[in-house]
Tab-separated table of C-alpha atoms in Angstrom:
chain	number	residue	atom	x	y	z
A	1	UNK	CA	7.288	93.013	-21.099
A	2	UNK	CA	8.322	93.571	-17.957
A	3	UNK	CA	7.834	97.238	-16.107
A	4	UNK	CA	11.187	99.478	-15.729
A	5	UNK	CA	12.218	99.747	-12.469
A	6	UNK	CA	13.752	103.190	-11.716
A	7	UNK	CA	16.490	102.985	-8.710
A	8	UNK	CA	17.705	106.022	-7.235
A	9	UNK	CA	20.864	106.196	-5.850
A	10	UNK	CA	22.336	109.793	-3.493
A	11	UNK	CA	25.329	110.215	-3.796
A	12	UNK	CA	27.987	111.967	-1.324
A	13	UNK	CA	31.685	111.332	-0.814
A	14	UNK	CA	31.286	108.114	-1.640
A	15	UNK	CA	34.363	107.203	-3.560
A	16	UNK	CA	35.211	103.727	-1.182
A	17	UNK	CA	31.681	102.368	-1.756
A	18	UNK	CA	30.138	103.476	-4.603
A	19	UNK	CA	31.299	100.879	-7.367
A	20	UNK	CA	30.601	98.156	-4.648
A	21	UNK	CA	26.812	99.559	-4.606
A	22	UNK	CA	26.217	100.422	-7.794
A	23	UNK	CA	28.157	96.878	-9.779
A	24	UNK	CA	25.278	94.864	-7.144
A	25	UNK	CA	22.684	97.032	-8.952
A	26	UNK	CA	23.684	96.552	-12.363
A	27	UNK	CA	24.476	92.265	-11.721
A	28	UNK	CA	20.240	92.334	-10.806
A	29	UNK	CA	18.500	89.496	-12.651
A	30	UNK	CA	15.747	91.472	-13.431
A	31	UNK	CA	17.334	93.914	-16.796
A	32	UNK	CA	15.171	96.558	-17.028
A	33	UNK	CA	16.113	99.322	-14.761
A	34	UNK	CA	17.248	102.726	-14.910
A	35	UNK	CA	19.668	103.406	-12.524
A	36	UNK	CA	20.090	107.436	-11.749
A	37	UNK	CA	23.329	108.398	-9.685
A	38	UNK	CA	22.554	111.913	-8.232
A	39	UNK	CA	25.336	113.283	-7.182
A	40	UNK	CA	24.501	115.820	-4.330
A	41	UNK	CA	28.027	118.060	-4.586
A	42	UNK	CA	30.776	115.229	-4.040
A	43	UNK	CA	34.161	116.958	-3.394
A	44	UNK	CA	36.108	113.340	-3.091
A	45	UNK	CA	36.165	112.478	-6.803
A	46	UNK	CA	33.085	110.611	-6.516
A	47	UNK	CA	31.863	112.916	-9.887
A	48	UNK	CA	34.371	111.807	-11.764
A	49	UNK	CA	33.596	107.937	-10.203
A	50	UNK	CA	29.991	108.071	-11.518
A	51	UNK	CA	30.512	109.167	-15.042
A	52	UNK	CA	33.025	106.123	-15.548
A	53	UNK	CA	30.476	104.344	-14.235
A	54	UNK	CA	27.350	105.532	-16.833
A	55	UNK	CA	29.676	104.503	-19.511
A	56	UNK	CA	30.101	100.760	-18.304
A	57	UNK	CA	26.636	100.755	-18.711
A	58	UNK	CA	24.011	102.580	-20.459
A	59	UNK	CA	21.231	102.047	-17.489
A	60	UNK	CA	22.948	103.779	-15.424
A	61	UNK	CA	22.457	108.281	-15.896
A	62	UNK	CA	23.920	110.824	-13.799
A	63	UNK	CA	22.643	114.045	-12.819
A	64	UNK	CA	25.230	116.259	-10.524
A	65	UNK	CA	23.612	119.450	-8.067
A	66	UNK	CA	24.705	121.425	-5.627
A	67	UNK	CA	24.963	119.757	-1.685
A	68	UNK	CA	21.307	119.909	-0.675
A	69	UNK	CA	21.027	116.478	1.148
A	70	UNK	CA	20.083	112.991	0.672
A	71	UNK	CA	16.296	113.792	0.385
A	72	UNK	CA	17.332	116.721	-2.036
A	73	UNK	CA	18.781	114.085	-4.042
A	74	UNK	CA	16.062	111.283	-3.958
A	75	UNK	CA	13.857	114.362	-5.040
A	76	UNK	CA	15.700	115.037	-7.981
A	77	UNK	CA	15.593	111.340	-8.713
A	78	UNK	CA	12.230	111.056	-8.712
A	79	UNK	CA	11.860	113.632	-10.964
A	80	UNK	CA	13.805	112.259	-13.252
A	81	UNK	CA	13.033	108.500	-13.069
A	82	UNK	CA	10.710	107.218	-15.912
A	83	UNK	CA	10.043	103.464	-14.538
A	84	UNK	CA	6.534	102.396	-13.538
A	85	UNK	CA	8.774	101.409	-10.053
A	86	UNK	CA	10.835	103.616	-7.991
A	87	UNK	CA	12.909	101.827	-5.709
A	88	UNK	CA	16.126	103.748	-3.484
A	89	UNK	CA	19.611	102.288	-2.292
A	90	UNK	CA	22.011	104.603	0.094
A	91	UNK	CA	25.779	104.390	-1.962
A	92	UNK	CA	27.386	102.836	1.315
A	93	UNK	CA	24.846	99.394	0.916
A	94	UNK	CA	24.431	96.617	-1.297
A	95	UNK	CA	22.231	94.212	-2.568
A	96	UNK	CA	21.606	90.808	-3.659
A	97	UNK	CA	21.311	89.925	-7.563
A	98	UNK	CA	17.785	88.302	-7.097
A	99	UNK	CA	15.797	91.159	-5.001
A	100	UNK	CA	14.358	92.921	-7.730
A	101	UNK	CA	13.375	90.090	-9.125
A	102	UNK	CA	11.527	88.929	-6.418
A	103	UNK	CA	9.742	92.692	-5.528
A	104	UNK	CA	8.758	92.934	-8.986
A	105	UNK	CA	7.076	89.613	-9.097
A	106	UNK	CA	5.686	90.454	-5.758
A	107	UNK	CA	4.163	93.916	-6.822
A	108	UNK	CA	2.688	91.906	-9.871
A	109	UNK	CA	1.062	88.804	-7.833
A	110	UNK	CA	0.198	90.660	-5.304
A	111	UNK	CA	-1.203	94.077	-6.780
A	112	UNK	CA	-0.087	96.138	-4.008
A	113	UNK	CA	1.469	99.524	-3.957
A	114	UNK	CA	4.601	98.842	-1.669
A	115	UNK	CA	6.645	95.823	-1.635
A	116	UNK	CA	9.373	95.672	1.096
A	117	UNK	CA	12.532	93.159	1.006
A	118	UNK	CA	14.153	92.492	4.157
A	119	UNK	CA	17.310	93.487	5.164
A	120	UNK	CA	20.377	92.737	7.192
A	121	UNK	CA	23.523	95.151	8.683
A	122	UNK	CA	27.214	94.272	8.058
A	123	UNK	CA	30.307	95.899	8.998
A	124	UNK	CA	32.647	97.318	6.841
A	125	UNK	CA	34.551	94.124	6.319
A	126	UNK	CA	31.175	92.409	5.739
A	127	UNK	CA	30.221	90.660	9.245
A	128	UNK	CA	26.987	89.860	10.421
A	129	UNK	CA	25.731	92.334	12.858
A	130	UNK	CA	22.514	91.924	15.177
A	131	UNK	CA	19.494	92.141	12.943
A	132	UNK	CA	17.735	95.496	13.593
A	133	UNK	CA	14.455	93.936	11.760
A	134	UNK	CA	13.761	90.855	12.531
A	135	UNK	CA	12.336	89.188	9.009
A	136	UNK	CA	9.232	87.147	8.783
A	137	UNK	CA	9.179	83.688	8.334
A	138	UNK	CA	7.325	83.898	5.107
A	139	UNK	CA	6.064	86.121	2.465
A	140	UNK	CA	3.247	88.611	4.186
A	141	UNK	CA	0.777	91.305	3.718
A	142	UNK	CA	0.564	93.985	6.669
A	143	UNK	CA	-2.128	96.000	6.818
A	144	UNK	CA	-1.405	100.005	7.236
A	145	UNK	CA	-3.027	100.208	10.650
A	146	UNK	CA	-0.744	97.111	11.282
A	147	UNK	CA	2.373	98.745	9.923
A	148	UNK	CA	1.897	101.276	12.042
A	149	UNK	CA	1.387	99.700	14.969
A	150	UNK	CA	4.920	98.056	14.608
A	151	UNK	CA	6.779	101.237	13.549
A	152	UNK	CA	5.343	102.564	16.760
A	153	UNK	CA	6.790	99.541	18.636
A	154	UNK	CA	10.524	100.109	16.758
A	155	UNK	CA	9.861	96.345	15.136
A	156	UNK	CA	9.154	97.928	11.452
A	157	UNK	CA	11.133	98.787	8.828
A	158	UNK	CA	10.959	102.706	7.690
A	159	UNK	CA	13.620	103.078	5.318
A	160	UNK	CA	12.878	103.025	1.584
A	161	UNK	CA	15.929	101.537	0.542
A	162	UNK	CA	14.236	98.066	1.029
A	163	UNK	CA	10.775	99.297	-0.497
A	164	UNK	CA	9.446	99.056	-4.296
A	165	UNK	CA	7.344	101.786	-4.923
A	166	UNK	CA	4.305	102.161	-7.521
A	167	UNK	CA	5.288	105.220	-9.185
A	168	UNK	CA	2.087	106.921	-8.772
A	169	UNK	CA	2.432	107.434	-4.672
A	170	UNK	CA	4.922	109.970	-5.447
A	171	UNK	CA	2.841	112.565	-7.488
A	172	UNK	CA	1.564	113.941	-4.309
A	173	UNK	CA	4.939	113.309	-2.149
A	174	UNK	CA	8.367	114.079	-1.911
A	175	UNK	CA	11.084	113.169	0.545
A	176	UNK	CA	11.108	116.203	3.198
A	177	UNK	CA	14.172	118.115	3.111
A	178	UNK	CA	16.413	119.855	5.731
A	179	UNK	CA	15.579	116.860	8.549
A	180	UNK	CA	16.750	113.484	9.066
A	181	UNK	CA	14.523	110.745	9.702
A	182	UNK	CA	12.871	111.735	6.356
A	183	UNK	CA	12.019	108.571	5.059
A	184	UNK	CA	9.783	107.481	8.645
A	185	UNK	CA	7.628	111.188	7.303
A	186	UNK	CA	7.316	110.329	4.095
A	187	UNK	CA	6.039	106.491	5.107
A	188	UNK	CA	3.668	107.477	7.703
A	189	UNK	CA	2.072	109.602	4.749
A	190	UNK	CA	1.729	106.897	2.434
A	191	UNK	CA	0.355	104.639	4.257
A	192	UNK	CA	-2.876	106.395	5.057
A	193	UNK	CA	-3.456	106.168	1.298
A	194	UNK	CA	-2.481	102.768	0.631
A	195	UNK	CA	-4.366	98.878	2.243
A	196	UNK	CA	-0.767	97.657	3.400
A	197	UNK	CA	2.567	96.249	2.745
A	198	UNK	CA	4.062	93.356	1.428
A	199	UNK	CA	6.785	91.597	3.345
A	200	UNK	CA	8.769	89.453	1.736
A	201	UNK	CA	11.545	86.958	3.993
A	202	UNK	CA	14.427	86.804	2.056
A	203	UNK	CA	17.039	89.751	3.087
A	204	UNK	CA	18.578	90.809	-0.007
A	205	UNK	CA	19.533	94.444	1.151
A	206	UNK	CA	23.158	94.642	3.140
A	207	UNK	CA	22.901	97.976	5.108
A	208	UNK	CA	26.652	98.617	5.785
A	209	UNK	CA	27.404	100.434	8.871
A	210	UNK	CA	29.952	102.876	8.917
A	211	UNK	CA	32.041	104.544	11.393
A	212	UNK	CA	31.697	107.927	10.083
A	213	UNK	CA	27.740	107.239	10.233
A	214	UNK	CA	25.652	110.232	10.284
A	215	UNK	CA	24.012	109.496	14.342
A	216	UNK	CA	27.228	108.780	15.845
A	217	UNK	CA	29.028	111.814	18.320
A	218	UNK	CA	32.168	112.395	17.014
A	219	UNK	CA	33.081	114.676	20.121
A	220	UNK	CA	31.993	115.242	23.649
A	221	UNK	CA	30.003	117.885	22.199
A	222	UNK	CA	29.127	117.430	18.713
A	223	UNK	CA	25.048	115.906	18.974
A	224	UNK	CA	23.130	114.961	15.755
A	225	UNK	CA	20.032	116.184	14.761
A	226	UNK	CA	18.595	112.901	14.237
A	227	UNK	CA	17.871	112.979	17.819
A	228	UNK	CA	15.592	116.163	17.642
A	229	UNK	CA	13.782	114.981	14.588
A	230	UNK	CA	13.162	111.728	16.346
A	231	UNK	CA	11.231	113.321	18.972
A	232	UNK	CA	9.466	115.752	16.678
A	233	UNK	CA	8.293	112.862	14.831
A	234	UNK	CA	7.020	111.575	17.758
A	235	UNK	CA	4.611	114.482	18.025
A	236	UNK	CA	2.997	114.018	14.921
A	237	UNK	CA	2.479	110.276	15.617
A	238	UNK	CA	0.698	111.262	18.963
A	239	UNK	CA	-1.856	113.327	16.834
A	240	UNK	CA	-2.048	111.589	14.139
A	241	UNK	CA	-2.789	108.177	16.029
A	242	UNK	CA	-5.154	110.022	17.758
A	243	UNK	CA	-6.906	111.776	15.191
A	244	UNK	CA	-7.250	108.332	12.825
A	245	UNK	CA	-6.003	105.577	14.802
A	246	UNK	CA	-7.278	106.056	18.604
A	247	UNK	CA	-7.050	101.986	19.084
A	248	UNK	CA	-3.102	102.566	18.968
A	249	UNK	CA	-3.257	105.277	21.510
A	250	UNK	CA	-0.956	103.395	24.005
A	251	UNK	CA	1.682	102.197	21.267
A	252	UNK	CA	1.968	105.883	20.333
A	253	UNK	CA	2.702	107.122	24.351
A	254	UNK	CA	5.094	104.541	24.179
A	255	UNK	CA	6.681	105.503	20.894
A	256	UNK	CA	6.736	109.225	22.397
A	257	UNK	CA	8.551	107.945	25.492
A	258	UNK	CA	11.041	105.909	23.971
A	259	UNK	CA	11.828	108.389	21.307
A	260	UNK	CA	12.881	110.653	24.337
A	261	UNK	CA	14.803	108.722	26.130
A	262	UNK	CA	16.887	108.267	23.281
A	263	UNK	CA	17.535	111.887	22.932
A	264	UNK	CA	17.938	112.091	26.904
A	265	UNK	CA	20.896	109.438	26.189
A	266	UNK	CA	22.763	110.937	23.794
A	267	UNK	CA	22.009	115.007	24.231
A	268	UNK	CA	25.714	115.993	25.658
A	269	UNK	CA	25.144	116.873	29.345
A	270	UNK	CA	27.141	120.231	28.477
A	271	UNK	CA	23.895	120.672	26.476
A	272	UNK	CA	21.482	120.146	29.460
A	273	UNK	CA	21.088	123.691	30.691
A	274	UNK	CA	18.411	125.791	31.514
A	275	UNK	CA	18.664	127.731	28.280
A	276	UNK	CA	18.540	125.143	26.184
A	277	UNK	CA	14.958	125.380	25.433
A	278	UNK	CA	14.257	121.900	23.508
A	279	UNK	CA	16.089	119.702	26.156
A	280	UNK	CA	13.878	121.505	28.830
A	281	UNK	CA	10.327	120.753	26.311
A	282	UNK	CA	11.578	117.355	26.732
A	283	UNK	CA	12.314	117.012	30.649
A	284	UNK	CA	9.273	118.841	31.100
A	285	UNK	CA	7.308	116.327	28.910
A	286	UNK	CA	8.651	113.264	31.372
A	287	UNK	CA	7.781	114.892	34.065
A	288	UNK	CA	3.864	115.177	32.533
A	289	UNK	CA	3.907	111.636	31.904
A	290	UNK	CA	5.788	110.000	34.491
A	291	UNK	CA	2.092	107.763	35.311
A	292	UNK	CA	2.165	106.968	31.790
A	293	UNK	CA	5.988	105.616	32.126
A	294	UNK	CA	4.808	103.246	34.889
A	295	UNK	CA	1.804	101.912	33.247
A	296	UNK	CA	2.562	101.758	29.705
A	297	UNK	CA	2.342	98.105	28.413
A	298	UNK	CA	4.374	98.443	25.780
A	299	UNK	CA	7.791	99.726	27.622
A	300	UNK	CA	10.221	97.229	29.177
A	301	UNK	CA	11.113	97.410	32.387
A	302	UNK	CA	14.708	98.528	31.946
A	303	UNK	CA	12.958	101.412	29.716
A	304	UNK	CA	10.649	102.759	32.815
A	305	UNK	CA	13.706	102.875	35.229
A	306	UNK	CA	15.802	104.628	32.901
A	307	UNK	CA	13.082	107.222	32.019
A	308	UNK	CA	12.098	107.857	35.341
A	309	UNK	CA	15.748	108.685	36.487
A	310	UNK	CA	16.387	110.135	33.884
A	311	UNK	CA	13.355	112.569	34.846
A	312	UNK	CA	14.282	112.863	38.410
A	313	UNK	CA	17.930	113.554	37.914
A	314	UNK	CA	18.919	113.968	34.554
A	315	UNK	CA	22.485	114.645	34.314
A	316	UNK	CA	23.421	112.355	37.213
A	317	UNK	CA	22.662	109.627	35.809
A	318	UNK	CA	24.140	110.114	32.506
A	319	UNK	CA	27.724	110.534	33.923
A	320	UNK	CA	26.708	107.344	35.715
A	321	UNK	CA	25.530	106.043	32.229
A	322	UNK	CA	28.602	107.238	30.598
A	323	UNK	CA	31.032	105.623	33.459
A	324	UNK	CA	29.802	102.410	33.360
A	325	UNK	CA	30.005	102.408	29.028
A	326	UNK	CA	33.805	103.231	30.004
A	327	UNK	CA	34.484	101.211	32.378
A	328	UNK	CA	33.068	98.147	30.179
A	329	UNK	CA	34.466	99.314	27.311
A	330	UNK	CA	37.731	99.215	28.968
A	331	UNK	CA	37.268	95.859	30.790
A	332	UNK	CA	36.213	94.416	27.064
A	333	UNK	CA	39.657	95.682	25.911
A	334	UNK	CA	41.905	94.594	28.414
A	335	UNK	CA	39.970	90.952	27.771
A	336	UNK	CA	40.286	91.039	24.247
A	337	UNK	CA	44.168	92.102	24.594
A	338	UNK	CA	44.644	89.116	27.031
């Protein structure tokens, strides 16, 4: 007999992509899953979408509550998921008809309590975009410390839409609710209970990214919150590398670094007052560790000029930063229109 796998799917608004998603679920080659559509408050239909989509199948069970959240949702999935193996897909992504398969043999060969496909990003029309994780050349076993080390270097894969998960991790966890970034928290948890992870090369998971995607500025003003979770995070790496894992000190004053210069890049410079008290924790911070940007291994060197302009005259240089991206944006146009 083989274990049930339990996939968890949130869904929100989803009424372009859902049947795409879920019809790559239900074509797996490994038959016994659950498959538990959570719809987190859909106003677009996509209610009505998953029910017709419960009856094609009788895997597939739907559970509808109020808007809470994509970690809301997972939550209730988990709750509600009866397989031995929990495994997660967002409803704008796909995957391929073998990757179960393969995790599932994985998790039984190799007797671990995370196994992680790879993964690629498309478009919406299905192109190849850059990969974001580059996939290993054959099947592998990281160890936690390990894993660690490359989530601190932004080389590692957080999400747990390409993760199988033994069942058991999640008595004492949950997804954390009201951020985003949730499922980097929830990882860096787990994996100072578990030995490691194991990688396997084949990328089987198709993250599709969309315009409306939940980090991208949709105004001048209009800044995620992403980008103030990311640098929280960053926090509790610092102490907890230094608490457990002081031989990874350096990778984690990198990963702090890094993590604010991204929110230095995309906080709107009508946002970079005096008053606004978390933009001036995080100039502040630079300024502290301005040796630490020169020194620092680990950073390129386009990453160390950035952060120490950035530093020493903030909004300056993002209006230089923001009339360059014009300008080249522009000059891409005009060549693409020629």
């Amino acid at each position: 007999m083989k274990e049930k796998i339990s996939v968890i799917v949130p869904v929100y608004n989803s009424i372009s992509c859902l049947e795409r998603c879920v019809r790559s679920i239900c074509a797996q080659t490994y038959r016994n899953l659950e498959i538990l559509l959570i719809d987190d408050g859909s106003t677009d239909g996509t209610d009505a979408l998953c029910e017709r989509l419960a009856k094609e199948d009788a895997r597939i069970r739907t559970f509808h509550k109020r808007n809470g959240g994509a970690s809301s949702a997972r939550n209730v999935g988990i709750e509600m998921a009866s397989g031995l193996y929990l495994g997660f897909i967002d409803s704008d992504d796909y995957i391929e008809p073998d990757m179960y398969e393969l995790m599932s043999r994985a998790m039984q060969e190799c007797e671990e309590d995370i196994v992680q496909i790879s993964r690629d990003e498309v478009d919406e029309m299905g192109g190849r975009l850059p990969d974001v994780c580059i996939p290993p050349e054959r099947i592998r076993f990281c160890e936690a410390e390990e894993f660690l080390k490359e989530l601190l270097l932004h080389r590692g894969d957080c999400s747990f839409c390409t993760k199988l998960v033994r069942r058991e991790l999640f008595q004492r966890h949950r997804f954390p609710e009201g951020v985003l970034n949730e499922d980097f928290s929830l990882l860096v948890d787990m994996l100072q209970e578990i030995r490691g992870i194991v990688i396997l090369p084949k990328q089987c998971y198709h993250v599709v990214c969309r315009q409306e995607s939940t980090t991208r500025r949709r105004s001048q003003d209009s800044f995620s919150r992403v980008f103030l979770d990311i640098v929280e995070n960053a926090d509790r790496m610092q102490e907890l590398v230094d608490r457990r894992y002081p031989v990874l000190h350096e990778y984690a004053v990198r990963f702090n670094l890094y993590q604010r210069l991204d929110y230095m890049l995309h906080v709107p410079i009508r946002q970079m007052k005096r008053d606004n008290v978390f933009y001036n924790r995080v100039r502040k911070y630079l300024r502290r560790h301005s040796k630490d940007t020169i020194t620092n291994p680990y950073l390129t060197g386009k990453n160390k000029i950035y952060l120490l302009l950035l530093t020493a005259a903030p909004k300056t240089v993002r209006r230089i930063h923001a009339f360059v991206r014009r300008t080249l944006r522009h000059s891409k146009a005009a060549k693409n229109a020629a």
